[in-house]
PDB file of C-alpha atoms in Angstrom:
ATOM      1  CA  UNK A   1     103.358 235.872  43.072  1.00  0.00           C
ATOM      2  CA  UNK A   2     100.559 233.424  43.011  1.00  0.00           C
ATOM      3  CA  UNK A   3      98.308 232.311  39.966  1.00  0.00           C
ATOM      4  CA  UNK A   4      95.436 230.246  40.232  1.00  0.00           C
ATOM      5  CA  UNK A   5      93.472 229.119  37.221  1.00  0.00           C
ATOM      6  CA  UNK A   6      90.041 227.875  37.277  1.00  0.00           C
ATOM      7  CA  UNK A   7      89.299 224.538  35.604  1.00  0.00           C
ATOM      8  CA  UNK A   8      85.816 224.128  34.213  1.00  0.00           C
ATOM      9  CA  UNK A   9      84.532 220.700  35.051  1.00  0.00           C
ATOM     10  CA  UNK A  10      83.005 218.945  32.086  1.00  0.00           C
ATOM     11  CA  UNK A  11      80.876 215.748  31.735  1.00  0.00           C
ATOM     12  CA  UNK A  12      80.799 213.369  28.805  1.00  0.00           C
ATOM     13  CA  UNK A  13      77.416 213.563  27.078  1.00  0.00           C
ATOM     14  CA  UNK A  14      76.103 211.082  24.308  1.00  0.00           C
ATOM     15  CA  UNK A  15      74.785 212.974  21.203  1.00  0.00           C
ATOM     16  CA  UNK A  16      72.709 212.025  18.228  1.00  0.00           C
ATOM     17  CA  UNK A  17      72.255 214.183  15.213  1.00  0.00           C
ATOM     18  CA  UNK A  18      68.726 213.482  13.660  1.00  0.00           C
ATOM     19  CA  UNK A  19      67.829 214.361  10.051  1.00  0.00           C
ATOM     20  CA  UNK A  20      64.359 214.335   8.575  1.00  0.00           C
ATOM     21  CA  UNK A  21      65.101 213.215   5.164  1.00  0.00           C
ATOM     22  CA  UNK A  22      67.612 210.955   3.717  1.00  0.00           C
ATOM     23  CA  UNK A  23      70.630 213.327   3.910  1.00  0.00           C
ATOM     24  CA  UNK A  24      73.758 211.841   5.229  1.00  0.00           C
ATOM     25  CA  UNK A  25      74.342 212.351   9.089  1.00  0.00           C
ATOM     26  CA  UNK A  26      77.950 210.998   9.076  1.00  0.00           C
ATOM     27  CA  UNK A  27      80.858 213.046   9.754  1.00  0.00           C
ATOM     28  CA  UNK A  28      78.822 216.244  11.038  1.00  0.00           C
ATOM     29  CA  UNK A  29      81.154 218.289  12.794  1.00  0.00           C
ATOM     30  CA  UNK A  30      80.502 218.981  16.671  1.00  0.00           C
ATOM     31  CA  UNK A  31      82.592 221.364  18.115  1.00  0.00           C
ATOM     32  CA  UNK A  32      82.521 222.934  21.763  1.00  0.00           C
ATOM     33  CA  UNK A  33      83.693 226.477  21.347  1.00  0.00           C
ATOM     34  CA  UNK A  34      84.159 227.021  24.917  1.00  0.00           C
ATOM     35  CA  UNK A  35      86.649 224.420  25.477  1.00  0.00           C
ATOM     36  CA  UNK A  36      88.006 224.299  21.802  1.00  0.00           C
ATOM     37  CA  UNK A  37      87.525 220.554  21.370  1.00  0.00           C
ATOM     38  CA  UNK A  38      85.235 218.653  18.862  1.00  0.00           C
ATOM     39  CA  UNK A  39      84.390 215.416  17.249  1.00  0.00           C
ATOM     40  CA  UNK A  40      82.479 214.162  14.364  1.00  0.00           C
ATOM     41  CA  UNK A  41      79.179 211.958  13.885  1.00  0.00           C
ATOM     42  CA  UNK A  42      79.325 208.397  13.036  1.00  0.00           C
ATOM     43  CA  UNK A  43      77.551 206.571  10.261  1.00  0.00           C
ATOM     44  CA  UNK A  44      74.365 206.701  12.750  1.00  0.00           C
ATOM     45  CA  UNK A  45      74.650 210.314  13.581  1.00  0.00           C
ATOM     46  CA  UNK A  46      76.148 209.495  17.033  1.00  0.00           C
ATOM     47  CA  UNK A  47      78.792 211.182  18.806  1.00  0.00           C
ATOM     48  CA  UNK A  48      80.276 211.768  22.427  1.00  0.00           C
ATOM     49  CA  UNK A  49      81.411 215.104  23.701  1.00  0.00           C
ATOM     50  CA  UNK A  50      82.589 216.770  27.104  1.00  0.00           C
ATOM     51  CA  UNK A  51      80.665 219.632  27.857  1.00  0.00           C
ATOM     52  CA  UNK A  52      79.893 221.887  30.786  1.00  0.00           C
ATOM     53  CA  UNK A  53      76.752 224.176  31.785  1.00  0.00           C
ATOM     54  CA  UNK A  54      76.463 227.256  29.307  1.00  0.00           C
ATOM     55  CA  UNK A  55      79.167 225.859  26.913  1.00  0.00           C
ATOM     56  CA  UNK A  56      78.463 226.944  23.232  1.00  0.00           C
ATOM     57  CA  UNK A  57      78.587 223.840  20.811  1.00  0.00           C
ATOM     58  CA  UNK A  58      78.663 224.546  17.109  1.00  0.00           C
ATOM     59  CA  UNK A  59      77.088 221.965  14.594  1.00  0.00           C
ATOM     60  CA  UNK A  60      78.598 222.134  11.135  1.00  0.00           C
ATOM     61  CA  UNK A  61      78.170 220.390   7.710  1.00  0.00           C
ATOM     62  CA  UNK A  62      78.363 221.047   4.126  1.00  0.00           C
ATOM     63  CA  UNK A  63      74.672 219.852   3.490  1.00  0.00           C
ATOM     64  CA  UNK A  64      73.098 221.743   6.828  1.00  0.00           C
ATOM     65  CA  UNK A  65      73.286 225.309   7.954  1.00  0.00           C
ATOM     66  CA  UNK A  66      75.630 225.956  10.798  1.00  0.00           C
ATOM     67  CA  UNK A  67      74.068 226.685  14.254  1.00  0.00           C
ATOM     68  CA  UNK A  68      74.947 226.924  17.894  1.00  0.00           C
ATOM     69  CA  UNK A  69      73.541 224.980  20.833  1.00  0.00           C
ATOM     70  CA  UNK A  70      74.033 226.380  24.501  1.00  0.00           C
ATOM     71  CA  UNK A  71      74.276 223.521  26.924  1.00  0.00           C
ATOM     72  CA  UNK A  72      71.606 223.761  29.634  1.00  0.00           C
ATOM     73  CA  UNK A  73      70.660 221.959  32.760  1.00  0.00           C
ATOM     74  CA  UNK A  74      68.586 219.287  31.059  1.00  0.00           C
ATOM     75  CA  UNK A  75      71.612 218.463  28.913  1.00  0.00           C
ATOM     76  CA  UNK A  76      73.820 218.183  32.100  1.00  0.00           C
ATOM     77  CA  UNK A  77      71.275 216.194  34.116  1.00  0.00           C
ATOM     78  CA  UNK A  78      70.556 213.454  31.265  1.00  0.00           C
ATOM     79  CA  UNK A  79      74.086 213.561  29.866  1.00  0.00           C
ATOM     80  CA  UNK A  80      72.365 213.273  26.299  1.00  0.00           C
ATOM     81  CA  UNK A  81      71.815 215.653  23.523  1.00  0.00           C
ATOM     82  CA  UNK A  82      69.659 215.210  20.450  1.00  0.00           C
ATOM     83  CA  UNK A  83      70.235 217.591  17.528  1.00  0.00           C
ATOM     84  CA  UNK A  84      67.274 217.747  14.978  1.00  0.00           C
ATOM     85  CA  UNK A  85      68.362 219.089  11.464  1.00  0.00           C
TER      86      UNK A  85
END
C-alpha cells in the first residue's frame, strides 16, 4: 500500500494591523486556521505569517471584533498583508 500526502507550499508574508484610533495594536492574534499556525503582532502592529492561496486567517483581539481574511492572489504576489481594524 502506498500513501502520498500533498504538502501545501506556503510563503512568508509581512503583515500589519492598522487601527484608526488610539487602541492598542500589540498582541493581536493572527492565526492561519488552514495550517493551524499563528503569531501575534508587535508593538507597531506588525507580524509575519506563512500562508498559501485560499488559506483562512483569523484576526482576534479583546478590543476588536474577530474576523477572517481569505488569502488571495494579490497577497501571494506582493507578500504583504494590511489589516484595517
